[in-house]
Amino acid sequence: MWYDKPANRWEETLPLGNGLIGMMPDGGIQSESLVLNEISMWSGSAEDPNNYNAYKSVSEIQKLLIAGKNKEAEELVNKNFVCNGQGSAFGTGANAPFGCYQNFGFLKFNFKLSAEGVSNYERSLNIGNATAQTSFTVGGVDYKRTYYTSFDQM
């Protein structure tokens, strides 16, 4: 993934993490914002949402799919494979027993850089080495930021 400008919204930031910790840098020039995550930051309480009888409908779903009856198979999947609990309550997880993921924090860096004359801007995510980078030139000076999270899995 690569971009030629900073992220304007969270969905445009670059996701980095190891399954326990994560961050989403926006690649700003004059200020850089990073949303930080940590797996234990969860609202709500424990919940067992499993439907322990779901397996009983697998062969019927397979038969329907083989027969080309996709709609009927989908209805059976939705009836039997949807969690029994409230889950994250369709975006209102803070008020549901199961809860939802919470941000660990927001880190903001402010830089004394001019917004004028920015060139060669690039923001990229390299999944192969689990890093993201922001690079650009201002006033004849090349700037490069590299972002990564730990590979340790406690």
Short mmCIF file of C-alpha atoms in Angstrom, two decimals:
data_model
loop_
_atom_site.label_atom_id
_atom_site.label_comp_id
_atom_site.label_asym_id
_atom_site.label_seq_id
_atom_site.Cartn_x
_atom_site.Cartn_y
_atom_site.Cartn_z
CA MET A 1 0.00 0.00 0.00
CA TRP A 2 1.26 3.49 -0.71
CA TYR A 3 -0.17 6.99 -0.70
CA ASP A 4 0.96 10.39 -1.95
CA LYS A 5 -0.48 12.42 0.94
CA PRO A 6 -1.13 12.14 4.70
CA ALA A 7 -4.25 10.35 5.91
CA ASN A 8 -7.31 12.57 6.27
CA ARG A 9 -9.25 10.03 8.32
CA TRP A 10 -8.58 6.91 10.40
CA GLU A 11 -9.50 4.51 7.58
CA GLU A 12 -6.59 5.91 5.53
CA THR A 13 -3.94 5.29 8.21
CA LEU A 14 -1.52 2.37 7.95
CA PRO A 15 -2.15 -0.59 10.31
CA LEU A 16 0.82 -2.12 12.13
CA GLY A 17 0.77 -4.66 14.92
CA ASN A 18 1.63 -8.11 16.20
CA GLY A 19 -1.75 -9.29 17.48
CA LEU A 20 -1.16 -7.81 20.94
CA ILE A 21 -0.13 -4.23 20.26
CA GLY A 22 -0.75 -2.02 17.29
CA MET A 23 -0.65 1.46 15.87
CA MET A 24 -2.11 3.47 13.04
CA PRO A 25 0.16 6.40 11.95
CA ASP A 26 -1.36 9.09 9.73
CA GLY A 27 1.86 10.35 8.12
CA GLY A 28 1.27 14.02 8.87
CA ILE A 29 3.90 16.59 7.94
CA GLN A 30 3.53 19.35 10.56
CA SER A 31 1.97 17.00 13.09
CA GLU A 32 1.88 13.22 13.24
CA SER A 33 -0.94 11.36 14.99
CA LEU A 34 -0.72 7.68 15.96
CA VAL A 35 -3.66 5.72 17.33
CA LEU A 36 -2.32 3.09 19.75
CA ASN A 37 -3.95 -0.26 20.57
CA GLU A 38 -3.30 -3.00 23.12
CA ILE A 39 -5.25 -6.26 23.24
CA SER A 40 -6.35 -6.00 26.88
CA MET A 41 -8.09 -2.66 26.26
CA TRP A 42 -11.60 -4.08 25.98
CA SER A 43 -14.84 -2.90 27.53
CA GLY A 44 -17.42 -5.33 28.78
CA SER A 45 -17.09 -8.75 30.33
CA ALA A 46 -16.53 -12.34 29.30
CA GLU A 47 -19.18 -13.94 27.14
CA ASP A 48 -19.54 -17.35 25.50
CA PRO A 49 -21.26 -16.53 22.20
CA ASN A 50 -20.79 -19.99 20.67
CA ASN A 51 -23.66 -21.93 19.19
CA TYR A 52 -22.61 -25.46 20.07
CA ASN A 53 -25.18 -26.99 17.72
CA ALA A 54 -24.00 -25.15 14.61
CA TYR A 55 -22.01 -28.14 13.34
CA LYS A 56 -25.22 -30.11 12.93
CA SER A 57 -26.23 -28.02 9.90
CA VAL A 58 -22.93 -28.21 7.98
CA SER A 59 -23.87 -31.19 5.77
CA GLU A 60 -27.23 -29.62 4.87
CA ILE A 61 -25.48 -26.34 3.97
CA GLN A 62 -23.03 -28.27 1.77
CA LYS A 63 -25.89 -30.08 -0.01
CA LEU A 64 -27.67 -26.78 -0.66
CA LEU A 65 -24.50 -25.22 -2.08
CA ILE A 66 -23.83 -28.20 -4.35
CA ALA A 67 -27.44 -27.97 -5.57
CA GLY A 68 -26.91 -24.29 -6.40
CA LYS A 69 -29.33 -23.13 -3.72
CA ASN A 70 -27.06 -20.40 -2.38
CA LYS A 71 -29.84 -18.30 -0.87
CA GLU A 72 -31.18 -21.22 1.16
CA ALA A 73 -27.64 -22.17 2.25
CA GLU A 74 -26.98 -18.59 3.34
CA GLU A 75 -30.20 -18.51 5.36
CA LEU A 76 -29.16 -21.71 7.14
CA VAL A 77 -25.68 -20.29 7.85
CA ASN A 78 -27.18 -17.09 9.23
CA LYS A 79 -29.59 -19.07 11.40
CA ASN A 80 -26.97 -21.43 12.86
CA PHE A 81 -23.56 -19.77 12.68
CA VAL A 82 -24.31 -16.33 14.11
CA CYS A 83 -23.11 -15.80 17.68
CA ASN A 84 -25.70 -16.31 20.38
CA GLY A 85 -24.48 -13.33 22.41
CA GLN A 86 -24.82 -9.62 21.69
CA GLY A 87 -21.28 -9.38 20.38
CA SER A 88 -20.24 -5.76 20.12
CA ALA A 89 -23.91 -4.76 19.78
CA PHE A 90 -23.53 -3.34 16.28
CA GLY A 91 -21.25 -0.47 17.27
CA THR A 92 -22.60 0.19 20.76
CA GLY A 93 -20.32 -2.33 22.43
CA ALA A 94 -19.46 -0.02 25.30
CA ASN A 95 -23.01 -0.64 26.54
CA ALA A 96 -23.12 -4.38 25.80
CA PRO A 97 -21.96 -7.21 28.09
CA PHE A 98 -19.38 -8.40 25.53
CA GLY A 99 -18.00 -4.90 24.96
CA CYS A 100 -15.80 -3.59 22.21
CA TYR A 101 -12.18 -2.77 21.49
CA GLN A 102 -10.93 0.45 23.07
CA ASN A 103 -8.04 2.66 22.05
CA PHE A 104 -4.99 2.44 24.29
CA GLY A 105 -4.01 6.01 23.52
CA PHE A 106 -3.31 8.73 21.04
CA LEU A 107 0.25 9.89 20.43
CA LYS A 108 0.78 13.21 18.69
CA PHE A 109 4.06 14.73 17.52
CA ASN A 110 4.26 18.38 16.48
CA PHE A 111 7.08 19.39 14.13
CA LYS A 112 8.32 22.86 13.22
CA LEU A 113 8.09 22.31 9.49
CA SER A 114 6.63 24.50 6.81
CA ALA A 115 3.61 23.17 4.98
CA GLU A 116 4.81 25.09 1.91
CA GLY A 117 7.05 23.46 -0.65
CA VAL A 118 6.51 19.85 0.39
CA SER A 119 7.60 17.47 -2.36
CA ASN A 120 8.29 13.78 -2.92
CA TYR A 121 5.69 12.78 -0.33
CA GLU A 122 5.15 9.04 0.06
CA ARG A 123 3.50 6.99 2.78
CA SER A 124 3.73 3.21 2.50
CA LEU A 125 3.05 -0.08 4.24
CA ASN A 126 5.40 -3.01 3.66
CA ILE A 127 3.68 -6.18 4.84
CA GLY A 128 6.78 -8.24 4.00
CA ASN A 129 8.86 -6.64 6.75
CA ALA A 130 6.00 -5.30 8.91
CA THR A 131 6.96 -1.64 8.65
CA ALA A 132 5.39 1.56 7.44
CA GLN A 133 7.23 4.65 6.24
CA THR A 134 6.53 8.30 5.59
CA SER A 135 9.01 10.30 3.55
CA PHE A 136 8.98 13.77 2.05
CA THR A 137 11.17 16.78 1.28
CA VAL A 138 10.74 20.26 2.79
CA GLY A 139 13.14 23.14 2.21
CA GLY A 140 15.70 20.88 0.53
CA VAL A 141 15.80 18.49 3.51
CA ASP A 142 14.68 14.86 3.12
CA TYR A 143 12.63 13.47 6.00
CA LYS A 144 11.94 9.78 6.58
CA ARG A 145 9.99 8.14 9.39
CA THR A 146 9.84 4.37 9.87
CA TYR A 147 7.15 2.78 12.04
CA TYR A 148 7.14 -0.72 13.49
CA THR A 149 5.84 -2.67 16.46
CA SER A 150 7.57 -5.38 18.46
CA PHE A 151 7.45 -8.95 17.17
CA ASP A 152 7.44 -10.31 20.74
CA GLN A 153 4.24 -12.13 21.70
CA MET A 154 4.62 -12.14 25.49
#
